[in-house]
Amino acid sequence: MLKGQRVVGCVIRVQCNIRVHSRSNLRPLAPFLLPTLCTYSTNAAAAKITDHHETRTNPPTHSKPTPLEPSEALNPPNSTLPPPLLLPPREPNLSGTQILKFYYRTGKAYLSFYKEGIRAVYRNSKLLRQLRTRIPKGKSPEQALREGLLSRADYHVIDRTWSDVSRIPVFGLVLLICGEFTPLVVIFLGLSGAVPRTCHIPKQIQGAREKLEARRRESFREGTVTAAQESEDFKDVQQLPKPIMAHVGRSLDLYSSLWDRLGILPTILLPRRIEKTIERIDVDDLAISRGGGVQFLNEEELKLAAEARGLDVMGKQIVDLQSQLGKWMLARKATSIVDLLSRRPSAWPSP
């Protein structure tokens, strides 16, 4: 009896030691271990699912999910968006020491923001694994959405999380090296493409929108789009005239502005990117219609949906965005997506 008590006591002490080390020593490293953890968790989940399927005699069935409220079906969780950035206020007439303390607190606020953004990617990756079980083998998320197996919220969790997870390794390395100076490095070196969506700071988002909308206006002012519209039906992306292809690419930021400065259009990569973007817009239109309409999208999702369709959002109110997206949904009944992308909203046809 005494021997058994000693064994139990040893097990309890070992478990306690493991818990202490996992909470104290490993927690600071968790953000940078995320790629490894995600890979391990994905492999473990896949192995578990495989073993489970091998023991079953009947093949798995993929039934449609329980109907959700319109707002829940259309709007992904807030974890797919950047968390709030809480910066300390700067008081006037600060002394030298006070200025240093202010910048130190500001750096700590940015570091906390980035860590929370990485934690959000990790939480989304767990949700992603759950949603993947709804997608039949051999089918894409777009096909699953068309069949009613995914809602718009589910689809965008999958789409955004896949993109964010792929950016974690490079961004984690930058964050590990630069620490509190990461925002400066990202902005001045133009590393926005390596930053997960959940780690985009407000200044970064606003700057990207300003540049994109200025580029879009310049593309419309060139006047080559209208001339090309008259002779094309826009059914085959591969056969699009170069002016249309270039405008769609600029309007949706599908290729770097460096190509424009060089006077070269990346015709090898651009048609495929346009095709994939059109498919995303098409299934998103379907999901919005099926989920109740644009009036159930929250403010941030309205902006993202408008940007994805080549619409300006800077300085627009919610009612303006709802009106533009509503007009887009109606015009879709009369023409193709590429046709709408190549025209100003005032020139969209009516059904």
PDB file of C-alpha atoms in Angstrom, residues 8-312:
ATOM      1  CA  VAL A   8       1.013   8.036  -7.246  1.00  0.00           C
ATOM      2  CA  GLY A   9       2.984  10.801  -5.565  1.00  0.00           C
ATOM      3  CA  CYS A  10       5.737  10.588  -8.179  1.00  0.00           C
ATOM      4  CA  VAL A  11       3.203  10.780 -11.008  1.00  0.00           C
ATOM      5  CA  ILE A  12       1.563  13.847  -9.481  1.00  0.00           C
ATOM      6  CA  ARG A  13       4.940  15.592  -9.041  1.00  0.00           C
ATOM      7  CA  VAL A  14       5.919  14.840 -12.656  1.00  0.00           C
ATOM      8  CA  GLN A  15       2.604  16.211 -13.949  1.00  0.00           C
ATOM      9  CA  CYS A  16       2.971  19.351 -11.864  1.00  0.00           C
ATOM     10  CA  ASN A  17       6.501  19.924 -13.172  1.00  0.00           C
ATOM     11  CA  ILE A  18       5.308  19.555 -16.746  1.00  0.00           C
ATOM     12  CA  ARG A  19       2.544  22.058 -16.171  1.00  0.00           C
ATOM     13  CA  VAL A  20       4.859  24.596 -14.587  1.00  0.00           C
ATOM     14  CA  HIS A  21       7.370  24.380 -17.422  1.00  0.00           C
ATOM     15  CA  SER A  22       4.692  24.546 -20.108  1.00  0.00           C
ATOM     16  CA  ARG A  23       3.117  27.625 -18.587  1.00  0.00           C
ATOM     17  CA  SER A  24       6.197  29.574 -17.619  1.00  0.00           C
ATOM     18  CA  ASN A  25       8.995  28.705 -20.034  1.00  0.00           C
ATOM     19  CA  LEU A  26       7.177  27.765 -23.231  1.00  0.00           C
ATOM     20  CA  ARG A  27       4.444  30.408 -23.280  1.00  0.00           C
ATOM     21  CA  PRO A  28       6.712  33.261 -24.520  1.00  0.00           C
ATOM     22  CA  LEU A  29       7.859  31.029 -27.370  1.00  0.00           C
ATOM     23  CA  ALA A  30       4.361  29.976 -28.419  1.00  0.00           C
ATOM     24  CA  PRO A  31       3.933  32.602 -31.181  1.00  0.00           C
ATOM     25  CA  PHE A  32       7.143  31.515 -32.900  1.00  0.00           C
ATOM     26  CA  LEU A  33       6.428  27.825 -32.504  1.00  0.00           C
ATOM     27  CA  LEU A  34       3.080  28.253 -34.249  1.00  0.00           C
ATOM     28  CA  PRO A  35       4.151  26.949 -37.700  1.00  0.00           C
ATOM     29  CA  THR A  36       5.488  23.771 -36.122  1.00  0.00           C
ATOM     30  CA  LEU A  37       2.459  23.395 -33.873  1.00  0.00           C
ATOM     31  CA  CYS A  38       0.073  23.909 -36.775  1.00  0.00           C
ATOM     32  CA  THR A  39       1.922  21.309 -38.882  1.00  0.00           C
ATOM     33  CA  TYR A  40       1.990  18.830 -36.002  1.00  0.00           C
ATOM     34  CA  SER A  41      -1.667  19.421 -35.139  1.00  0.00           C
ATOM     35  CA  THR A  42      -2.729  19.069 -38.766  1.00  0.00           C
ATOM     36  CA  ASN A  43      -0.813  15.812 -39.174  1.00  0.00           C
ATOM     37  CA  ALA A  44      -2.166  14.461 -35.890  1.00  0.00           C
ATOM     38  CA  ALA A  45      -5.721  15.410 -36.829  1.00  0.00           C
ATOM     39  CA  ALA A  46      -5.304  13.816 -40.257  1.00  0.00           C
ATOM     40  CA  ALA A  47      -3.971  10.610 -38.687  1.00  0.00           C
ATOM     41  CA  LYS A  48      -6.828  10.550 -36.211  1.00  0.00           C
ATOM     42  CA  ILE A  49      -9.393  11.039 -38.963  1.00  0.00           C
ATOM     43  CA  THR A  50      -7.732   8.305 -41.061  1.00  0.00           C
ATOM     44  CA  ASP A  51      -7.779   5.811 -38.189  1.00  0.00           C
ATOM     45  CA  HIS A  52     -11.372   6.668 -37.438  1.00  0.00           C
ATOM     46  CA  HIS A  53     -12.416   6.127 -41.046  1.00  0.00           C
ATOM     47  CA  GLU A  54     -10.618   2.807 -41.228  1.00  0.00           C
ATOM     48  CA  THR A  55     -12.707   1.440 -38.346  1.00  0.00           C
ATOM     49  CA  ARG A  56     -15.996   2.469 -39.932  1.00  0.00           C
ATOM     50  CA  THR A  57     -17.834   0.306 -42.414  1.00  0.00           C
ATOM     51  CA  ASN A  58     -19.865   3.113 -43.945  1.00  0.00           C
ATOM     52  CA  PRO A  59     -18.294   6.073 -45.859  1.00  0.00           C
ATOM     53  CA  PRO A  60     -18.521   9.505 -44.204  1.00  0.00           C
ATOM     54  CA  THR A  61     -21.451  11.696 -45.129  1.00  0.00           C
ATOM     55  CA  HIS A  62     -21.273  15.471 -45.544  1.00  0.00           C
ATOM     56  CA  SER A  63     -24.615  16.925 -44.517  1.00  0.00           C
ATOM     57  CA  LYS A  64     -25.560  20.566 -44.713  1.00  0.00           C
ATOM     58  CA  PRO A  65     -24.932  22.553 -41.507  1.00  0.00           C
ATOM     59  CA  THR A  66     -27.731  23.774 -39.268  1.00  0.00           C
ATOM     60  CA  PRO A  67     -29.215  27.053 -40.596  1.00  0.00           C
ATOM     61  CA  LEU A  68     -27.709  30.152 -38.956  1.00  0.00           C
ATOM     62  CA  GLU A  69     -28.915  33.670 -38.399  1.00  0.00           C
ATOM     63  CA  PRO A  70     -28.039  35.924 -41.387  1.00  0.00           C
ATOM     64  CA  SER A  71     -25.392  37.861 -39.468  1.00  0.00           C
ATOM     65  CA  GLU A  72     -23.728  34.651 -38.276  1.00  0.00           C
ATOM     66  CA  ALA A  73     -23.826  33.051 -41.714  1.00  0.00           C
ATOM     67  CA  LEU A  74     -22.364  36.089 -43.499  1.00  0.00           C
ATOM     68  CA  ASN A  75     -19.820  37.556 -41.067  1.00  0.00           C
ATOM     69  CA  PRO A  76     -16.721  35.546 -40.101  1.00  0.00           C
ATOM     70  CA  PRO A  77     -15.549  35.731 -36.460  1.00  0.00           C
ATOM     71  CA  ASN A  78     -13.562  38.777 -35.383  1.00  0.00           C
ATOM     72  CA  SER A  79     -10.493  36.562 -34.970  1.00  0.00           C
ATOM     73  CA  THR A  80     -10.025  36.718 -38.771  1.00  0.00           C
ATOM     74  CA  LEU A  81      -9.509  40.496 -38.493  1.00  0.00           C
ATOM     75  CA  PRO A  82      -6.822  42.534 -36.704  1.00  0.00           C
ATOM     76  CA  PRO A  83      -7.396  43.022 -32.961  1.00  0.00           C
ATOM     77  CA  PRO A  84      -7.724  46.562 -31.530  1.00  0.00           C
ATOM     78  CA  LEU A  85      -4.429  48.456 -31.330  1.00  0.00           C
ATOM     79  CA  LEU A  86      -4.314  50.304 -28.002  1.00  0.00           C
ATOM     80  CA  LEU A  87      -1.532  52.903 -28.125  1.00  0.00           C
ATOM     81  CA  PRO A  88      -0.644  55.082 -25.135  1.00  0.00           C
ATOM     82  CA  PRO A  89      -1.617  58.759 -25.504  1.00  0.00           C
ATOM     83  CA  ARG A  90       1.207  61.215 -26.016  1.00  0.00           C
ATOM     84  CA  GLU A  91       1.119  64.161 -23.657  1.00  0.00           C
ATOM     85  CA  PRO A  92       2.509  67.567 -24.730  1.00  0.00           C
ATOM     86  CA  ASN A  93       5.821  69.010 -23.505  1.00  0.00           C
ATOM     87  CA  LEU A  94       7.486  65.716 -22.620  1.00  0.00           C
ATOM     88  CA  SER A  95      11.051  65.708 -21.333  1.00  0.00           C
ATOM     89  CA  GLY A  96      13.801  63.492 -22.723  1.00  0.00           C
ATOM     90  CA  THR A  97      13.219  60.686 -20.229  1.00  0.00           C
ATOM     91  CA  GLN A  98       9.456  60.894 -20.633  1.00  0.00           C
ATOM     92  CA  ILE A  99       9.787  60.655 -24.416  1.00  0.00           C
ATOM     93  CA  LEU A 100      11.849  57.495 -24.075  1.00  0.00           C
ATOM     94  CA  LYS A 101       9.253  56.007 -21.745  1.00  0.00           C
ATOM     95  CA  PHE A 102       6.492  56.942 -24.210  1.00  0.00           C
ATOM     96  CA  TYR A 103       8.224  55.224 -27.124  1.00  0.00           C
ATOM     97  CA  TYR A 104       8.959  52.203 -24.945  1.00  0.00           C
ATOM     98  CA  ARG A 105       5.274  51.857 -24.025  1.00  0.00           C
ATOM     99  CA  THR A 106       4.332  52.337 -27.681  1.00  0.00           C
ATOM    100  CA  GLY A 107       6.701  49.561 -28.722  1.00  0.00           C
ATOM    101  CA  LYS A 108       5.269  47.269 -26.066  1.00  0.00           C
ATOM    102  CA  ALA A 109       1.741  48.012 -27.338  1.00  0.00           C
ATOM    103  CA  TYR A 110       2.733  47.050 -30.899  1.00  0.00           C
ATOM    104  CA  LEU A 111       4.402  43.873 -29.646  1.00  0.00           C
ATOM    105  CA  SER A 112       1.263  42.888 -27.710  1.00  0.00           C
ATOM    106  CA  PHE A 113      -0.828  43.628 -30.811  1.00  0.00           C
ATOM    107  CA  TYR A 114       1.288  41.338 -32.993  1.00  0.00           C
ATOM    108  CA  LYS A 115       1.293  38.548 -30.414  1.00  0.00           C
ATOM    109  CA  GLU A 116      -2.492  38.702 -30.168  1.00  0.00           C
ATOM    110  CA  GLY A 117      -2.710  38.623 -33.975  1.00  0.00           C
ATOM    111  CA  ILE A 118      -0.583  35.467 -34.098  1.00  0.00           C
ATOM    112  CA  ARG A 119      -2.666  33.858 -31.356  1.00  0.00           C
ATOM    113  CA  ALA A 120      -5.745  34.615 -33.468  1.00  0.00           C
ATOM    114  CA  VAL A 121      -4.198  32.737 -36.402  1.00  0.00           C
ATOM    115  CA  TYR A 122      -3.624  29.761 -34.136  1.00  0.00           C
ATOM    116  CA  ARG A 123      -7.243  29.818 -32.938  1.00  0.00           C
ATOM    117  CA  ASN A 124      -8.453  30.124 -36.523  1.00  0.00           C
ATOM    118  CA  SER A 125      -6.298  27.170 -37.571  1.00  0.00           C
ATOM    119  CA  LYS A 126      -8.147  24.977 -35.083  1.00  0.00           C
ATOM    120  CA  LEU A 127     -11.472  26.206 -36.469  1.00  0.00           C
ATOM    121  CA  LEU A 128     -10.150  25.568 -39.977  1.00  0.00           C
ATOM    122  CA  ARG A 129      -9.540  21.904 -39.179  1.00  0.00           C
ATOM    123  CA  GLN A 130     -13.129  21.567 -38.013  1.00  0.00           C
ATOM    124  CA  LEU A 131     -14.500  23.195 -41.174  1.00  0.00           C
ATOM    125  CA  ARG A 132     -12.405  21.008 -43.451  1.00  0.00           C
ATOM    126  CA  THR A 133     -14.368  17.977 -42.281  1.00  0.00           C
ATOM    127  CA  ARG A 134     -17.420  19.433 -44.056  1.00  0.00           C
ATOM    128  CA  ILE A 135     -15.639  19.503 -47.420  1.00  0.00           C
ATOM    129  CA  PRO A 136     -15.888  16.221 -49.365  1.00  0.00           C
ATOM    130  CA  LYS A 137     -12.615  14.714 -50.472  1.00  0.00           C
ATOM    131  CA  GLY A 138     -11.447  16.039 -53.809  1.00  0.00           C
ATOM    132  CA  LYS A 139     -13.578  19.193 -53.683  1.00  0.00           C
ATOM    133  CA  SER A 140     -12.544  22.784 -53.093  1.00  0.00           C
ATOM    134  CA  PRO A 141     -14.079  25.175 -50.535  1.00  0.00           C
ATOM    135  CA  GLU A 142     -15.730  26.993 -53.447  1.00  0.00           C
ATOM    136  CA  GLN A 143     -17.472  23.792 -54.544  1.00  0.00           C
ATOM    137  CA  ALA A 144     -18.522  23.039 -50.974  1.00  0.00           C
ATOM    138  CA  LEU A 145     -20.035  26.515 -50.654  1.00  0.00           C
ATOM    139  CA  ARG A 146     -21.980  26.099 -53.895  1.00  0.00           C
ATOM    140  CA  GLU A 147     -23.403  22.819 -52.560  1.00  0.00           C
ATOM    141  CA  GLY A 148     -24.507  24.519 -49.341  1.00  0.00           C
ATOM    142  CA  LEU A 149     -21.981  22.748 -47.099  1.00  0.00           C
ATOM    143  CA  LEU A 150     -20.318  26.031 -46.071  1.00  0.00           C
ATOM    144  CA  SER A 151     -21.660  29.477 -45.243  1.00  0.00           C
ATOM    145  CA  ARG A 152     -19.969  32.699 -46.262  1.00  0.00           C
ATOM    146  CA  ALA A 153     -18.506  33.007 -42.766  1.00  0.00           C
ATOM    147  CA  ASP A 154     -17.099  29.458 -42.988  1.00  0.00           C
ATOM    148  CA  TYR A 155     -15.631  30.064 -46.428  1.00  0.00           C
ATOM    149  CA  HIS A 156     -13.801  33.223 -45.397  1.00  0.00           C
ATOM    150  CA  VAL A 157     -12.432  31.577 -42.255  1.00  0.00           C
ATOM    151  CA  ILE A 158     -10.886  28.927 -44.516  1.00  0.00           C
ATOM    152  CA  ASP A 159      -9.655  31.383 -47.150  1.00  0.00           C
ATOM    153  CA  ARG A 160      -8.154  33.911 -44.732  1.00  0.00           C
ATOM    154  CA  THR A 161      -6.638  31.357 -42.381  1.00  0.00           C
ATOM    155  CA  TRP A 162      -4.862  29.502 -45.175  1.00  0.00           C
ATOM    156  CA  SER A 163      -3.347  32.787 -46.283  1.00  0.00           C
ATOM    157  CA  ASP A 164      -2.387  33.846 -42.744  1.00  0.00           C
ATOM    158  CA  VAL A 165      -0.804  30.527 -41.784  1.00  0.00           C
ATOM    159  CA  SER A 166       1.409  30.620 -44.891  1.00  0.00           C
ATOM    160  CA  ARG A 167       2.748  34.026 -43.818  1.00  0.00           C
ATOM    161  CA  ILE A 168       3.496  33.131 -40.199  1.00  0.00           C
ATOM    162  CA  PRO A 169       7.023  31.668 -40.713  1.00  0.00           C
ATOM    163  CA  VAL A 170       8.481  34.777 -42.418  1.00  0.00           C
ATOM    164  CA  PHE A 171       6.605  37.240 -40.225  1.00  0.00           C
ATOM    165  CA  GLY A 172       7.502  35.316 -37.065  1.00  0.00           C
ATOM    166  CA  LEU A 173      11.180  35.586 -38.010  1.00  0.00           C
ATOM    167  CA  VAL A 174      10.861  39.348 -38.615  1.00  0.00           C
ATOM    168  CA  LEU A 175       9.064  39.784 -35.294  1.00  0.00           C
ATOM    169  CA  LEU A 176      11.683  37.709 -33.478  1.00  0.00           C
ATOM    170  CA  ILE A 177      14.538  39.820 -34.881  1.00  0.00           C
ATOM    171  CA  CYS A 178      12.967  43.289 -34.840  1.00  0.00           C
ATOM    172  CA  GLY A 179      10.641  43.079 -31.835  1.00  0.00           C
ATOM    173  CA  GLU A 180       9.067  46.462 -31.086  1.00  0.00           C
ATOM    174  CA  PHE A 181      10.544  47.907 -34.303  1.00  0.00           C
ATOM    175  CA  THR A 182       8.549  45.516 -36.520  1.00  0.00           C
ATOM    176  CA  PRO A 183       5.990  48.170 -37.629  1.00  0.00           C
ATOM    177  CA  LEU A 184       8.778  50.419 -38.934  1.00  0.00           C
ATOM    178  CA  VAL A 185      10.436  47.539 -40.775  1.00  0.00           C
ATOM    179  CA  VAL A 186       7.148  46.395 -42.332  1.00  0.00           C
ATOM    180  CA  ILE A 187       6.161  49.877 -43.526  1.00  0.00           C
ATOM    181  CA  PHE A 188       9.523  51.162 -44.787  1.00  0.00           C
ATOM    182  CA  LEU A 189      10.669  47.893 -46.386  1.00  0.00           C
ATOM    183  CA  GLY A 190       7.270  47.150 -47.922  1.00  0.00           C
ATOM    184  CA  LEU A 191       6.783  43.774 -46.241  1.00  0.00           C
ATOM    185  CA  SER A 192       2.993  44.007 -46.030  1.00  0.00           C
ATOM    186  CA  GLY A 193       2.661  40.913 -48.192  1.00  0.00           C
ATOM    187  CA  ALA A 194       4.471  38.864 -45.534  1.00  0.00           C
ATOM    188  CA  VAL A 195       2.223  40.028 -42.683  1.00  0.00           C
ATOM    189  CA  PRO A 196      -0.869  37.973 -41.718  1.00  0.00           C
ATOM    190  CA  ARG A 197      -4.158  39.825 -42.037  1.00  0.00           C
ATOM    191  CA  THR A 198      -4.661  39.594 -38.271  1.00  0.00           C
ATOM    192  CA  CYS A 199      -1.433  41.584 -37.755  1.00  0.00           C
ATOM    193  CA  HIS A 200      -2.188  44.528 -40.073  1.00  0.00           C
ATOM    194  CA  ILE A 201      -1.972  47.793 -38.132  1.00  0.00           C
ATOM    195  CA  PRO A 202      -4.504  50.572 -38.955  1.00  0.00           C
ATOM    196  CA  LYS A 203      -1.867  52.774 -40.618  1.00  0.00           C
ATOM    197  CA  GLN A 204      -0.835  49.886 -42.838  1.00  0.00           C
ATOM    198  CA  ILE A 205      -4.434  49.192 -43.891  1.00  0.00           C
ATOM    199  CA  GLN A 206      -5.161  52.846 -44.612  1.00  0.00           C
ATOM    200  CA  GLY A 207      -1.949  53.313 -46.599  1.00  0.00           C
ATOM    201  CA  ALA A 208      -2.651  50.236 -48.719  1.00  0.00           C
ATOM    202  CA  ARG A 209      -6.193  51.415 -49.452  1.00  0.00           C
ATOM    203  CA  GLU A 210      -5.057  54.895 -50.436  1.00  0.00           C
ATOM    204  CA  LYS A 211      -2.462  53.538 -52.871  1.00  0.00           C
ATOM    205  CA  LEU A 212      -4.888  51.011 -54.367  1.00  0.00           C
ATOM    206  CA  GLU A 213      -7.675  53.531 -54.906  1.00  0.00           C
ATOM    207  CA  ALA A 214      -5.244  56.042 -56.453  1.00  0.00           C
ATOM    208  CA  ARG A 215      -3.982  53.342 -58.805  1.00  0.00           C
ATOM    209  CA  ARG A 216      -7.545  52.389 -59.708  1.00  0.00           C
ATOM    210  CA  ARG A 217      -8.490  56.002 -60.505  1.00  0.00           C
ATOM    211  CA  GLU A 218      -5.409  56.382 -62.682  1.00  0.00           C
ATOM    212  CA  SER A 219      -6.318  53.219 -64.575  1.00  0.00           C
ATOM    213  CA  PHE A 220      -9.818  54.526 -65.289  1.00  0.00           C
ATOM    214  CA  ARG A 221      -8.399  57.876 -66.455  1.00  0.00           C
ATOM    215  CA  GLU A 222      -6.264  56.171 -69.088  1.00  0.00           C
ATOM    216  CA  GLY A 223      -9.416  55.585 -71.128  1.00  0.00           C
ATOM    217  CA  THR A 224      -8.295  52.280 -72.669  1.00  0.00           C
ATOM    218  CA  VAL A 225     -10.897  50.246 -70.798  1.00  0.00           C
ATOM    219  CA  THR A 226     -13.972  51.766 -72.440  1.00  0.00           C
ATOM    220  CA  ALA A 227     -12.597  51.226 -75.929  1.00  0.00           C
ATOM    221  CA  ALA A 228     -11.948  47.538 -75.260  1.00  0.00           C
ATOM    222  CA  GLN A 229     -15.379  46.916 -73.739  1.00  0.00           C
ATOM    223  CA  GLU A 230     -17.221  47.379 -77.008  1.00  0.00           C
ATOM    224  CA  SER A 231     -15.823  44.290 -78.738  1.00  0.00           C
ATOM    225  CA  GLU A 232     -15.489  41.710 -75.948  1.00  0.00           C
ATOM    226  CA  ASP A 233     -18.019  39.488 -74.185  1.00  0.00           C
ATOM    227  CA  PHE A 234     -15.692  38.798 -71.214  1.00  0.00           C
ATOM    228  CA  LYS A 235     -16.524  35.089 -71.087  1.00  0.00           C
ATOM    229  CA  ASP A 236     -12.974  33.751 -71.413  1.00  0.00           C
ATOM    230  CA  VAL A 237     -10.348  35.331 -69.187  1.00  0.00           C
ATOM    231  CA  GLN A 238      -7.537  33.952 -71.336  1.00  0.00           C
ATOM    232  CA  GLN A 239      -8.906  35.890 -74.316  1.00  0.00           C
ATOM    233  CA  LEU A 240      -9.259  39.219 -72.528  1.00  0.00           C
ATOM    234  CA  PRO A 241      -7.640  42.167 -74.307  1.00  0.00           C
ATOM    235  CA  LYS A 242      -4.583  43.485 -72.527  1.00  0.00           C
ATOM    236  CA  PRO A 243      -6.178  46.828 -71.537  1.00  0.00           C
ATOM    237  CA  ILE A 244      -8.971  45.008 -69.686  1.00  0.00           C
ATOM    238  CA  MET A 245      -6.562  42.518 -68.142  1.00  0.00           C
ATOM    239  CA  ALA A 246      -4.272  45.310 -66.962  1.00  0.00           C
ATOM    240  CA  HIS A 247      -7.137  47.348 -65.506  1.00  0.00           C
ATOM    241  CA  VAL A 248      -8.609  44.424 -63.555  1.00  0.00           C
ATOM    242  CA  GLY A 249      -5.147  43.582 -62.253  1.00  0.00           C
ATOM    243  CA  ARG A 250      -4.548  47.162 -61.103  1.00  0.00           C
ATOM    244  CA  SER A 251      -8.033  47.628 -59.675  1.00  0.00           C
ATOM    245  CA  LEU A 252      -7.775  44.501 -57.510  1.00  0.00           C
ATOM    246  CA  ASP A 253      -4.028  44.770 -56.832  1.00  0.00           C
ATOM    247  CA  LEU A 254      -3.305  41.444 -58.515  1.00  0.00           C
ATOM    248  CA  TYR A 255       0.169  42.473 -59.643  1.00  0.00           C
ATOM    249  CA  SER A 256       2.815  44.904 -58.448  1.00  0.00           C
ATOM    250  CA  SER A 257       2.912  48.481 -59.706  1.00  0.00           C
ATOM    251  CA  LEU A 258       6.579  47.853 -60.519  1.00  0.00           C
ATOM    252  CA  TRP A 259       5.438  46.086 -63.692  1.00  0.00           C
ATOM    253  CA  ASP A 260       3.639  49.272 -64.779  1.00  0.00           C
ATOM    254  CA  ARG A 261       6.771  51.350 -64.243  1.00  0.00           C
ATOM    255  CA  LEU A 262       8.696  48.864 -66.374  1.00  0.00           C
ATOM    256  CA  GLY A 263       5.998  48.982 -69.054  1.00  0.00           C
ATOM    257  CA  ILE A 264       5.485  45.196 -68.868  1.00  0.00           C
ATOM    258  CA  LEU A 265       2.244  43.294 -68.271  1.00  0.00           C
ATOM    259  CA  PRO A 266       2.786  39.902 -66.525  1.00  0.00           C
ATOM    260  CA  THR A 267       0.562  37.984 -68.960  1.00  0.00           C
ATOM    261  CA  ILE A 268       1.839  34.607 -67.768  1.00  0.00           C
ATOM    262  CA  LEU A 269       0.625  34.893 -64.162  1.00  0.00           C
ATOM    263  CA  LEU A 270      -2.124  37.496 -64.395  1.00  0.00           C
ATOM    264  CA  PRO A 271      -4.859  35.511 -66.252  1.00  0.00           C
ATOM    265  CA  ARG A 272      -4.721  32.724 -63.666  1.00  0.00           C
ATOM    266  CA  ARG A 273      -4.945  35.214 -60.799  1.00  0.00           C
ATOM    267  CA  ILE A 274      -7.919  36.905 -62.449  1.00  0.00           C
ATOM    268  CA  GLU A 275      -9.672  33.545 -62.862  1.00  0.00           C
ATOM    269  CA  LYS A 276      -9.189  32.647 -59.203  1.00  0.00           C
ATOM    270  CA  THR A 277     -10.346  36.091 -58.089  1.00  0.00           C
ATOM    271  CA  ILE A 278     -13.460  35.917 -60.264  1.00  0.00           C
ATOM    272  CA  GLU A 279     -14.314  32.519 -58.776  1.00  0.00           C
ATOM    273  CA  ARG A 280     -13.975  33.925 -55.248  1.00  0.00           C
ATOM    274  CA  ILE A 281     -16.215  36.884 -56.103  1.00  0.00           C
ATOM    275  CA  ASP A 282     -18.754  34.603 -57.761  1.00  0.00           C
ATOM    276  CA  VAL A 283     -19.123  32.289 -54.748  1.00  0.00           C
ATOM    277  CA  ASP A 284     -19.135  35.301 -52.413  1.00  0.00           C
ATOM    278  CA  ASP A 285     -22.035  36.817 -54.368  1.00  0.00           C
ATOM    279  CA  LEU A 286     -23.854  33.502 -54.086  1.00  0.00           C
ATOM    280  CA  ALA A 287     -23.206  33.273 -50.342  1.00  0.00           C
ATOM    281  CA  ILE A 288     -24.392  36.833 -49.730  1.00  0.00           C
ATOM    282  CA  SER A 289     -27.606  36.243 -51.672  1.00  0.00           C
ATOM    283  CA  ARG A 290     -28.192  32.946 -49.914  1.00  0.00           C
ATOM    284  CA  GLY A 291     -27.415  34.436 -46.485  1.00  0.00           C
ATOM    285  CA  GLY A 292     -29.931  37.265 -46.650  1.00  0.00           C
ATOM    286  CA  GLY A 293     -28.259  40.141 -48.526  1.00  0.00           C
ATOM    287  CA  VAL A 294     -25.696  42.905 -48.033  1.00  0.00           C
ATOM    288  CA  GLN A 295     -27.741  44.545 -45.252  1.00  0.00           C
ATOM    289  CA  PHE A 296     -26.586  41.805 -42.861  1.00  0.00           C
ATOM    290  CA  LEU A 297     -22.847  42.423 -43.441  1.00  0.00           C
ATOM    291  CA  ASN A 298     -21.100  44.344 -40.673  1.00  0.00           C
ATOM    292  CA  GLU A 299     -19.048  47.456 -41.420  1.00  0.00           C
ATOM    293  CA  GLU A 300     -15.665  45.774 -41.836  1.00  0.00           C
ATOM    294  CA  GLU A 301     -17.067  42.989 -44.001  1.00  0.00           C
ATOM    295  CA  LEU A 302     -18.789  45.598 -46.166  1.00  0.00           C
ATOM    296  CA  LYS A 303     -15.437  47.289 -46.750  1.00  0.00           C
ATOM    297  CA  LEU A 304     -13.665  44.022 -47.543  1.00  0.00           C
ATOM    298  CA  ALA A 305     -16.438  42.908 -49.882  1.00  0.00           C
ATOM    299  CA  ALA A 306     -16.382  46.253 -51.692  1.00  0.00           C
ATOM    300  CA  GLU A 307     -12.589  46.184 -52.052  1.00  0.00           C
ATOM    301  CA  ALA A 308     -12.749  42.651 -53.448  1.00  0.00           C
ATOM    302  CA  ARG A 309     -15.035  43.990 -56.204  1.00  0.00           C
ATOM    303  CA  GLY A 310     -12.872  46.963 -57.133  1.00  0.00           C
ATOM    304  CA  LEU A 311     -14.915  49.586 -55.269  1.00  0.00           C
ATOM    305  CA  ASP A 312     -13.530  52.538 -53.322  1.00  0.00           C
TER     306      ASP A 312
END
